[in-house]
mmCIF file of C-alpha atoms in Angstrom:
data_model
loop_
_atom_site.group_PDB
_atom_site.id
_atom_site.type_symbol
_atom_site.label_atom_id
_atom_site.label_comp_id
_atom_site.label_asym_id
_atom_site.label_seq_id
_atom_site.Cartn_x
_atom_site.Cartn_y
_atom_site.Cartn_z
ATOM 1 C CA UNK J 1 11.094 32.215 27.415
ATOM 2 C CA UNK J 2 10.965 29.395 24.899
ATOM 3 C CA UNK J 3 12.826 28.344 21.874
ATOM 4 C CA UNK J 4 13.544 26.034 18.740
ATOM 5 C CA UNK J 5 15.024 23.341 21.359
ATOM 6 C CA UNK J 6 17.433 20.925 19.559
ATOM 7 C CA UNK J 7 18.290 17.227 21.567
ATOM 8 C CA UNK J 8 21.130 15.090 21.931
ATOM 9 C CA UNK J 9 20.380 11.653 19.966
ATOM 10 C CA UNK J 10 19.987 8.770 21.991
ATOM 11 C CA UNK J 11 21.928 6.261 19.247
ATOM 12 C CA UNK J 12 20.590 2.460 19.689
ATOM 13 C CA UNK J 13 23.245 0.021 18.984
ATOM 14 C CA UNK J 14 22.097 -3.389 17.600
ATOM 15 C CA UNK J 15 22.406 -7.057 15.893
ATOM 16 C CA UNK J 16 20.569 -5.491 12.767
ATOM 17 C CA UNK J 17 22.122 -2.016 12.545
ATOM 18 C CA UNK J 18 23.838 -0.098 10.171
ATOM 19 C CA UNK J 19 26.165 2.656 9.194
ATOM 20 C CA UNK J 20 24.004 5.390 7.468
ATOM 21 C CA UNK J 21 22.946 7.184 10.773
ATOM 22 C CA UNK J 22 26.005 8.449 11.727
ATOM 23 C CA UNK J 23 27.606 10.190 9.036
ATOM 24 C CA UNK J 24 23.709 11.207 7.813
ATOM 25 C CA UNK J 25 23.917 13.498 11.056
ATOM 26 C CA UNK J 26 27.227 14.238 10.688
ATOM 27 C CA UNK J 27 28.561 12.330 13.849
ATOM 28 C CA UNK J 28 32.041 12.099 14.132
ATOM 29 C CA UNK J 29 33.773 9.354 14.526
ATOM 30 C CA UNK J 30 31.248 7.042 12.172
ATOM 31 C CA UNK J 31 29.780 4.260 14.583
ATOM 32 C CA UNK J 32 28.549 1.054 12.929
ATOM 33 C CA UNK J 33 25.444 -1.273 14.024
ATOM 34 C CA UNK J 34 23.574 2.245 15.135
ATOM 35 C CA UNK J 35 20.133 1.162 14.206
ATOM 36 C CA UNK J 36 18.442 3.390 15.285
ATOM 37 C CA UNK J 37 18.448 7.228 16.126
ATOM 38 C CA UNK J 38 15.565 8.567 18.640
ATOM 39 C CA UNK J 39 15.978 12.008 18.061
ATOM 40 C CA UNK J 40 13.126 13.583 19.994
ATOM 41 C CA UNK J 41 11.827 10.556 22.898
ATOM 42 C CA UNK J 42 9.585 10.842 25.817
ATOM 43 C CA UNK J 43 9.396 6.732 26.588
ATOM 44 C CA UNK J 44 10.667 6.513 30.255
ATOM 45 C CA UNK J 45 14.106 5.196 30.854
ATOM 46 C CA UNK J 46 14.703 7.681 27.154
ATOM 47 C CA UNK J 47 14.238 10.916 27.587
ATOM 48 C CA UNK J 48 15.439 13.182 25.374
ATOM 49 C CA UNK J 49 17.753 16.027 26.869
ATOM 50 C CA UNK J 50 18.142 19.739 25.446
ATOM 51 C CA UNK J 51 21.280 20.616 23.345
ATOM 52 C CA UNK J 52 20.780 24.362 22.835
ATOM 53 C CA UNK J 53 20.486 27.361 24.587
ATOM 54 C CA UNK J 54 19.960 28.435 27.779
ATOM 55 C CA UNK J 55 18.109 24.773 29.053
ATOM 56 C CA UNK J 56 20.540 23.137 27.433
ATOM 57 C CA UNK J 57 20.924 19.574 29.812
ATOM 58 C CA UNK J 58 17.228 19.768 30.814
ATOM 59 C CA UNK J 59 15.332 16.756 29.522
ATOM 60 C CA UNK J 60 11.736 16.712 27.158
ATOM 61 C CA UNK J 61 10.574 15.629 30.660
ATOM 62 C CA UNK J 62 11.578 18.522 32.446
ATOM 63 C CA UNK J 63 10.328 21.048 30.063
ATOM 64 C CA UNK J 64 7.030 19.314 29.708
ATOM 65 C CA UNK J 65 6.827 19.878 33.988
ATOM 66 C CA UNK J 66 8.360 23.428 33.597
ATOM 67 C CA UNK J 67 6.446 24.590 30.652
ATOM 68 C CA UNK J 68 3.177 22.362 30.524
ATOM 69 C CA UNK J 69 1.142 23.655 27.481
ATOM 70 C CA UNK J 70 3.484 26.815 26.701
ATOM 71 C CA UNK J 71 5.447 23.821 25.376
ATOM 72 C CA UNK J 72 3.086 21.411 24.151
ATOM 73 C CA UNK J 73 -0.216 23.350 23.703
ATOM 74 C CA UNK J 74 -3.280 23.281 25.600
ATOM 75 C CA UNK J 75 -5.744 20.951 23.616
ATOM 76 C CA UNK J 76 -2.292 18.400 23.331
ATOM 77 C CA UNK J 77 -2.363 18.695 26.878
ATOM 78 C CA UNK J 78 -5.966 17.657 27.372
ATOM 79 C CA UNK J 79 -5.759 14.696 24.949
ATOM 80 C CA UNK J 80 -2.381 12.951 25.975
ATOM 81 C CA UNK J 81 -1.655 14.649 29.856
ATOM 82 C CA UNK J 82 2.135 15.025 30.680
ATOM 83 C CA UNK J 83 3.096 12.987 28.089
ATOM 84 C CA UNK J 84 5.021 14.189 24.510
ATOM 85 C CA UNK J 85 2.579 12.158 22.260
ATOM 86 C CA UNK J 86 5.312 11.396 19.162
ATOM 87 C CA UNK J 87 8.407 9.516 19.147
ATOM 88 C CA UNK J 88 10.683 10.226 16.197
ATOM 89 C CA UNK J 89 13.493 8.293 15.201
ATOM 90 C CA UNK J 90 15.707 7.841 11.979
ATOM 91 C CA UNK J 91 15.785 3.629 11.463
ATOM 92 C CA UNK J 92 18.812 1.933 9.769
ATOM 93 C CA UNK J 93 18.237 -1.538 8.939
ATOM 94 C CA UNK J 94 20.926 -4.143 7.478
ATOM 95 C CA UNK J 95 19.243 -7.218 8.112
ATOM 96 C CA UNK J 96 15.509 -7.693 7.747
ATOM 97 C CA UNK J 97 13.411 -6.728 11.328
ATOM 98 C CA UNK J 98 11.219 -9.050 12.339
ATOM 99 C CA UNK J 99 7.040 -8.694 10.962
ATOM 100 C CA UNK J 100 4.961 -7.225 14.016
ATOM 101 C CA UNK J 101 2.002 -5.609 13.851
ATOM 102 C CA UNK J 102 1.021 -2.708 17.175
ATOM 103 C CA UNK J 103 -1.940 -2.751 19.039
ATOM 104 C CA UNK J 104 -4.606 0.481 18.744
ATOM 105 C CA UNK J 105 -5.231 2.910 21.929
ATOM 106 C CA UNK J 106 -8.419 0.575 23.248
ATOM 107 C CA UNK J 107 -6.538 -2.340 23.147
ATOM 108 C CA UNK J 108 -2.891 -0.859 24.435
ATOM 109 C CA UNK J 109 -5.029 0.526 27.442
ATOM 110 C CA UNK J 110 -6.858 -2.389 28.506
ATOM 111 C CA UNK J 111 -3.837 -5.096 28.370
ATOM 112 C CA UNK J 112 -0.773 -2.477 28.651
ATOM 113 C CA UNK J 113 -2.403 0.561 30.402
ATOM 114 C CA UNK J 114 -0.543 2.276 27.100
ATOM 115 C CA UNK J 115 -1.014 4.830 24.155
ATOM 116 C CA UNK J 116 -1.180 2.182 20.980
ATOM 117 C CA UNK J 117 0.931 2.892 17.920
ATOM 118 C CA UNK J 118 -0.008 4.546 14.939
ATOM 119 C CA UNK J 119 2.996 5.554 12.995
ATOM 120 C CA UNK J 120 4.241 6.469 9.222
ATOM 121 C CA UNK J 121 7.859 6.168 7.187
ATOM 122 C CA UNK J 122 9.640 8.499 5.170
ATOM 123 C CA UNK J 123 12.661 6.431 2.914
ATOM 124 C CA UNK J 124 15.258 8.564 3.094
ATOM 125 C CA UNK J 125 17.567 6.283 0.962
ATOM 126 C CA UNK J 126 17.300 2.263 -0.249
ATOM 127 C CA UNK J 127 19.986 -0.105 -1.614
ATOM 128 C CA UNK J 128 19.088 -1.480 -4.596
ATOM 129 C CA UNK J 129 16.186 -3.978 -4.532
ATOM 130 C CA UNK J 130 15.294 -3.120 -0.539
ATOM 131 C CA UNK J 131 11.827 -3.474 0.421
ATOM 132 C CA UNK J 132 9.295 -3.493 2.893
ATOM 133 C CA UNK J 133 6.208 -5.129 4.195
ATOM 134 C CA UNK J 134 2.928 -3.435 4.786
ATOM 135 C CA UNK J 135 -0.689 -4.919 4.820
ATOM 136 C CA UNK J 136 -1.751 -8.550 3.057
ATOM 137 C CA UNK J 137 -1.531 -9.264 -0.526
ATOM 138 C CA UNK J 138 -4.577 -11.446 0.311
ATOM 139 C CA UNK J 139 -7.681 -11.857 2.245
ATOM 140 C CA UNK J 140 -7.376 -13.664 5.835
ATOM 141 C CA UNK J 141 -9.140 -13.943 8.785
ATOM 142 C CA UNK J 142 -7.871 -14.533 12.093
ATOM 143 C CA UNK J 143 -7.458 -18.086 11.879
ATOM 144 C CA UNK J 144 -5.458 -18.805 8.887
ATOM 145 C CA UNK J 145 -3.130 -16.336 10.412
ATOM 146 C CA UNK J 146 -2.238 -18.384 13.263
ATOM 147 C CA UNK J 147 -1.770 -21.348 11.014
ATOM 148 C CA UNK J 148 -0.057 -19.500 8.208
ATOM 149 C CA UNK J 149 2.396 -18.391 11.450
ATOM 150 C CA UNK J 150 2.600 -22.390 12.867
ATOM 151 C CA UNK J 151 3.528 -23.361 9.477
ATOM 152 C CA UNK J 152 6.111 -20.528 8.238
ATOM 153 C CA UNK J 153 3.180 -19.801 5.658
ATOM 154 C CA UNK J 154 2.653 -15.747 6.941
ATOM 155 C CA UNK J 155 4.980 -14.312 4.651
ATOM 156 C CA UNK J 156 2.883 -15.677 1.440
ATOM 157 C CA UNK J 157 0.137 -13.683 2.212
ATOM 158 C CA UNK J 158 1.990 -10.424 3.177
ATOM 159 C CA UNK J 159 2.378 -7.569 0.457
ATOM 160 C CA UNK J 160 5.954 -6.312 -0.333
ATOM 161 C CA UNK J 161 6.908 -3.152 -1.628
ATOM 162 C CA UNK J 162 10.418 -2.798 -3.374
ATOM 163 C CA UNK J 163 11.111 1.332 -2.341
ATOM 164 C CA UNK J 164 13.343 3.847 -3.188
ATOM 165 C CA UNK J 165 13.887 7.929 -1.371
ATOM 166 C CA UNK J 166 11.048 9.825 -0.721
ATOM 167 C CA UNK J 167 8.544 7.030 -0.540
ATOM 168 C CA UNK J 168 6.098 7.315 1.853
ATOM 169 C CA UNK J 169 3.915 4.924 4.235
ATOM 170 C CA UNK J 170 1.117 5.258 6.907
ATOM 171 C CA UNK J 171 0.747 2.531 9.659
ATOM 172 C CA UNK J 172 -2.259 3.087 11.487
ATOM 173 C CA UNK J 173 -2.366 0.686 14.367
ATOM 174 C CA UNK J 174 -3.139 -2.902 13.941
ATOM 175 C CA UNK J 175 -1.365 -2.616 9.950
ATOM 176 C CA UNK J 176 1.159 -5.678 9.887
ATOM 177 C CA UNK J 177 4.360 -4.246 8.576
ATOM 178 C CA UNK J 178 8.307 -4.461 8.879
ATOM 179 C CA UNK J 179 11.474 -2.605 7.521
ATOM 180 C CA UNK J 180 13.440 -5.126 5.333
ATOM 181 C CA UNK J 181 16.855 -4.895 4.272
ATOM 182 C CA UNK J 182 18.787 -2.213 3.112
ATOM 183 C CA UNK J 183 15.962 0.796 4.478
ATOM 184 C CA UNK J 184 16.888 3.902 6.097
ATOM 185 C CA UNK J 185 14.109 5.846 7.017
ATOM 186 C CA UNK J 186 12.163 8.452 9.616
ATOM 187 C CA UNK J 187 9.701 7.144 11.568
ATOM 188 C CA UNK J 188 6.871 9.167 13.237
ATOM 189 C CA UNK J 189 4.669 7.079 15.600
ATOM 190 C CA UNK J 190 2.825 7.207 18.431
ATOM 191 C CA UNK J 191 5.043 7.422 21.894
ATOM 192 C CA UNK J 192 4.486 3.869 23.248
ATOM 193 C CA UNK J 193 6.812 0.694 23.296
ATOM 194 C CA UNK J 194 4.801 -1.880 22.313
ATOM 195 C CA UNK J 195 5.275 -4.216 19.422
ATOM 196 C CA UNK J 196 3.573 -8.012 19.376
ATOM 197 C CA UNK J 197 6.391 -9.699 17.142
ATOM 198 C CA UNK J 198 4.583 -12.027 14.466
ATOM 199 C CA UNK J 199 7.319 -13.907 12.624
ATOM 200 C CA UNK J 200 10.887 -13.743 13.012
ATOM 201 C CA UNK J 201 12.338 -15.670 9.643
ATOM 202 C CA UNK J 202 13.175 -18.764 11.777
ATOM 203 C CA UNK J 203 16.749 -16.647 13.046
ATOM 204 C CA UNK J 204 17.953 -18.352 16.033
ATOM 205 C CA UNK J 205 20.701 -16.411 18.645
ATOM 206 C CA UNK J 206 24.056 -17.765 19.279
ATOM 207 C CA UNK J 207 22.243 -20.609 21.960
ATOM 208 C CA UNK J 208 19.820 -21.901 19.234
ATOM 209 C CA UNK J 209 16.871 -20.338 20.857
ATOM 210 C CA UNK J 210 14.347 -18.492 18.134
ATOM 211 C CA UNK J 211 12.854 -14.887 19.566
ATOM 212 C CA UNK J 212 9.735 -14.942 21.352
ATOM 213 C CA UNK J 213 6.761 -14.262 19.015
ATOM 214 C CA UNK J 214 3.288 -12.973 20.363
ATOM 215 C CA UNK J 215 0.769 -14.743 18.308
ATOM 216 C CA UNK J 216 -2.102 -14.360 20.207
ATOM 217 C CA UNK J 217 -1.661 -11.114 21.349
ATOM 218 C CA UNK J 218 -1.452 -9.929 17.666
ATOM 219 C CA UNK J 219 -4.115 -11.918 16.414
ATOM 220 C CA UNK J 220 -6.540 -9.471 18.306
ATOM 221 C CA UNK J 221 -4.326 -6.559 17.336
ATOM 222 C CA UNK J 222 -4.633 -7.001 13.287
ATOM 223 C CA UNK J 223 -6.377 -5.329 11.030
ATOM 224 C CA UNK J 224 -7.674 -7.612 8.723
ATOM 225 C CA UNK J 225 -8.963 -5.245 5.789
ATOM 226 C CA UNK J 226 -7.459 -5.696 2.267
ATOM 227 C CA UNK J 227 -6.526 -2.474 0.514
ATOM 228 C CA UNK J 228 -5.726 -2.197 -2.744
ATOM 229 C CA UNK J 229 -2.757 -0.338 -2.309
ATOM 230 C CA UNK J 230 -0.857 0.307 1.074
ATOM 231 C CA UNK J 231 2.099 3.092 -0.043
ATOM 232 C CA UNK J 232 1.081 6.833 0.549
ATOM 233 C CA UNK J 233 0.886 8.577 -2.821
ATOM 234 C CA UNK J 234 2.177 12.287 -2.765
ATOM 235 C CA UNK J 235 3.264 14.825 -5.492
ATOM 236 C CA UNK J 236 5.807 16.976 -4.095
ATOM 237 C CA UNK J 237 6.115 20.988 -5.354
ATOM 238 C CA UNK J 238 8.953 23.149 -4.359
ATOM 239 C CA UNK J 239 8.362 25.540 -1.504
ATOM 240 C CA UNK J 240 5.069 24.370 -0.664
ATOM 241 C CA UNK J 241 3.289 22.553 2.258
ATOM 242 C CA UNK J 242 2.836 18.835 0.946
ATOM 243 C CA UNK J 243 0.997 16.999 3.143
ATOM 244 C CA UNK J 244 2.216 12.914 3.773
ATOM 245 C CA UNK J 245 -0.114 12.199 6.891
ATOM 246 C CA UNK J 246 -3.184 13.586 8.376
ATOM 247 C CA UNK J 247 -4.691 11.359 11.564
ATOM 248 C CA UNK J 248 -5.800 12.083 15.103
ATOM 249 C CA UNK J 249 -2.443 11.774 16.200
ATOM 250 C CA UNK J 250 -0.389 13.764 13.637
ATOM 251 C CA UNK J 251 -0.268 15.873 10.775
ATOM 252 C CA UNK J 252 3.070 15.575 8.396
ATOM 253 C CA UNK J 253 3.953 17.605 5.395
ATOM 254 C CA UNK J 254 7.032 17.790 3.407
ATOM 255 C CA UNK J 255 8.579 21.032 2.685
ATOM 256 C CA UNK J 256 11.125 20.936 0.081
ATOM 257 C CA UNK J 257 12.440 24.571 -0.249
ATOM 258 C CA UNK J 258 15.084 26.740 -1.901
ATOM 259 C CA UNK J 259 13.334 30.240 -0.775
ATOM 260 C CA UNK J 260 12.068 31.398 2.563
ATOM 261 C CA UNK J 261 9.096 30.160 3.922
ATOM 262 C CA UNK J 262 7.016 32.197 6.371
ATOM 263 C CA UNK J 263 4.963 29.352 8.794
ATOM 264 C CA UNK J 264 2.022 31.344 11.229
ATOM 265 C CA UNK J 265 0.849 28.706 13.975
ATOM 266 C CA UNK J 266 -1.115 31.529 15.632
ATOM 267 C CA UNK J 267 -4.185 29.350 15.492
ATOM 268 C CA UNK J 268 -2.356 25.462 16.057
ATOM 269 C CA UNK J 269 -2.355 25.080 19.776
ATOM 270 C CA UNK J 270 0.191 22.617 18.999
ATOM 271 C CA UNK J 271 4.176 22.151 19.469
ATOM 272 C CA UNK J 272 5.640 21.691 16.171
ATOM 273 C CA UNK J 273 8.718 19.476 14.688
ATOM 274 C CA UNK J 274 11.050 20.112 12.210
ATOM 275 C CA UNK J 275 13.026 16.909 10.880
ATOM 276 C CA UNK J 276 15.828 18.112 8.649
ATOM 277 C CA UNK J 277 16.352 15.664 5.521
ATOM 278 C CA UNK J 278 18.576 17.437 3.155
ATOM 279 C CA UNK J 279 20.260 20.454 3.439
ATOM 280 C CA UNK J 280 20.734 23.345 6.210
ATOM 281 C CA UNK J 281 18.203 26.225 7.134
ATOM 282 C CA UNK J 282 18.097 29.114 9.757
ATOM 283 C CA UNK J 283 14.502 29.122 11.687
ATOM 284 C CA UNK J 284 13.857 32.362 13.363
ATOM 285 C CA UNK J 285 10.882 32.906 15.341
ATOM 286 C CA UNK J 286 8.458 35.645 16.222
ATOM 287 C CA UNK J 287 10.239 36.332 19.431
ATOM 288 C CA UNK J 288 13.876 36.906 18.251
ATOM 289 C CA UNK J 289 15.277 33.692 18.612
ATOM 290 C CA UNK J 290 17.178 32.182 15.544
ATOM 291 C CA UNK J 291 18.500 28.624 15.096
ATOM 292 C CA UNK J 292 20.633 26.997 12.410
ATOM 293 C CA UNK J 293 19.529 23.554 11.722
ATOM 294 C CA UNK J 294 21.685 20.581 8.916
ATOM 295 C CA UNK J 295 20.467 17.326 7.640
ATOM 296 C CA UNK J 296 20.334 14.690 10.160
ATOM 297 C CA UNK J 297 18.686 17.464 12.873
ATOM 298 C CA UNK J 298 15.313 17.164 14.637
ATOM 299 C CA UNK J 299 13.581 20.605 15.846
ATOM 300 C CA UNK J 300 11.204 21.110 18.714
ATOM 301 C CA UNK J 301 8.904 24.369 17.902
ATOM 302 C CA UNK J 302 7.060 25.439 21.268
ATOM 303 C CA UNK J 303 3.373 25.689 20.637
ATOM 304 C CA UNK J 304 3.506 29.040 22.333
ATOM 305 C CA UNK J 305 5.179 30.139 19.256
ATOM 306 C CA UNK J 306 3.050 31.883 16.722
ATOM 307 C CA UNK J 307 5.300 32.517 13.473
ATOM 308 C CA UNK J 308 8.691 31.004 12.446
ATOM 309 C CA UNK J 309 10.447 32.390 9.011
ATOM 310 C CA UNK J 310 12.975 29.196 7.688
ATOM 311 C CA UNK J 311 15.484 30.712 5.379
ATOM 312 C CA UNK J 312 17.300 27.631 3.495
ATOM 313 C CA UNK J 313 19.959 26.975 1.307
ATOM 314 C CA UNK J 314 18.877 25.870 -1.916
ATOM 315 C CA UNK J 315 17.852 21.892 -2.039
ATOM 316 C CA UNK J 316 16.985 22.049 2.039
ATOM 317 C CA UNK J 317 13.841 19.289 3.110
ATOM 318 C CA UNK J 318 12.069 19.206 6.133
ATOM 319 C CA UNK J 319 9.506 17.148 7.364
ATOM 320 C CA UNK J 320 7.177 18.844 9.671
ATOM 321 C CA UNK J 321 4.890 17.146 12.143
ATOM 322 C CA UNK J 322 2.302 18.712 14.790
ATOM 323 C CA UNK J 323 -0.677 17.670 16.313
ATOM 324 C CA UNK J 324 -3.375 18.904 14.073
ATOM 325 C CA UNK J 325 -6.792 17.228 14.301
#
């Protein structure tokens, strides 16, 4: 029988990392340069592995091969086959990552036999005067991006957002963006590994080389549109279902509670995860099992699961994220 399956975090040490993500998720000793946190991964060579219960060792691969759609859901199943369609990670930048932009499903396919990336970002706390890049500030076309890139011109034309908690952006595929300084956020994407670096600031490593950048590849990958505005604009209310995304590939809301919450998924067909942002909860489910979740924790919610009661302490968060369209 299936449960609320919690996973060991698969902590990413790098050049550009910080030291948020460990005491965030209360790991002890504190690490620094942990970057990033994948706390629920299907991408080969990173599969997540159970740290509850009964399956406790057994990896999100596993399950999916045990448990098929009693674990993911049926129509999830038909859409994206054996593979857990979302990768979700907490990010922790000190240094500013590079701009890319992510192909779309079409284009992954053809050149990468690949899902594409679609993904969004929850702040979940800024320095003072951190920001972020997502979308243009101005009208180009293909072209003058590949010059504005030959000439270190690209960042002119990119729009910047200074950010603080709770903000909230959507990345569909082929949206130039990039984490800058001082950002520590969840991410929610797509599962697929592929990024076409744009512009890397000039950095050089310790030989003098610069990083590889993928030009053309991306210049067939943007989305050239200009949109007013590029941030995700919310108004969160206290035990309730806020909704932050709603696309083919996920639904997010933001639950922000200090009273229980009652959750049917009778009628889903989908798995669904909890990402603890604040606080500590107890989910119980309709079959008896009950799990005690803290900040810094990422749920998995079999889709064969029909009702789950969360009974917080007062000022608990979660994200929640299933597959809903």
């Amino acid at each position: 029988m299936l449960y609320p399956f919690t996973f060991k975090p698969i902590l990413k040490k790098v050049i550009w990392g910080g030291s948020d993500i460990c005491p965030f998720k209360g790991i002890t000793p504190v690490e620094n340069g942990v970057g990033e946190s994948w706390e629920l991964s299907h991408v080969e060579g990173n599969y997540s592995i159970v740290d509850n219960g009964e399956l406790e060792g057994k990896s999100l691969d596993e399950l999916i091969r045990s448990y098929g759609k009693e674990l993911l859901g049926e129509k999830v199943m038909e859409r994206f086959g054996t593979t857990f369609p979302l990768l979700i990670k907490f990010i922790d930048a000190r240094d500013n990552l590079s701009i890319q932009v992510h192909p779309d499903d079409e284009l992954a396919k053809k050149r990468h036999n690949s899902f594409g990336k679609t993904e969004m970002w929850y702040v979940i706390k800024a320095e003072k005067g951190a920001g972020l890049y997502s979308g243009f500030s101005e009208q180009i076309d293909a072209e003058e991006y590949v010059k504005r890139v030959e000439n270190n011109t690209i960042m002119d034309v990119l729009q910047r957002y200074d950010v603080n908690e709770g903000d909230v952006f959507f990345l569909p595929a082929g949206r130039v963006h990039a984490i800058g300084a001082g950002c520590f956020i969840a991410e929610i994407q797509q599962t697929s590994n592929i990024t076409y670096r744009i512009y890397d600031y000039n950095r050089k490593d310790a030989n003098g080389n610069g990083r590889e950048l993928h030009t053309e590849l991306a210049k067939d990958a943007i989305d050239y549109t200009l949109y007013p505005d590029y941030r995700t604009h919310y108004k969160g209310h206290t035990n309730a279902t806020v909704e932050l995304a709603d696309c083919k590939y996920f639904t997010t809301n933001l639950l922000d509670l200090d009273t229980i919450m009652v959750r049917n998924f009778s009628e889903l067909d989908s798995f669904v995860v909890y990402i603890c942002m604040a606080g500590k909860a107890s989910i119980r489910d309709n079959k008896g099992n009950e799990i005690f979740v803290h900040q810094g924790q990422t749920v998995l919610i079999p889709a064969d699961t029909e009702v789950i009661t969360i009974s917080p302490a007062p000022g608990a968060k979660f994200m929640e994220t299933y597959i809903g369209q």
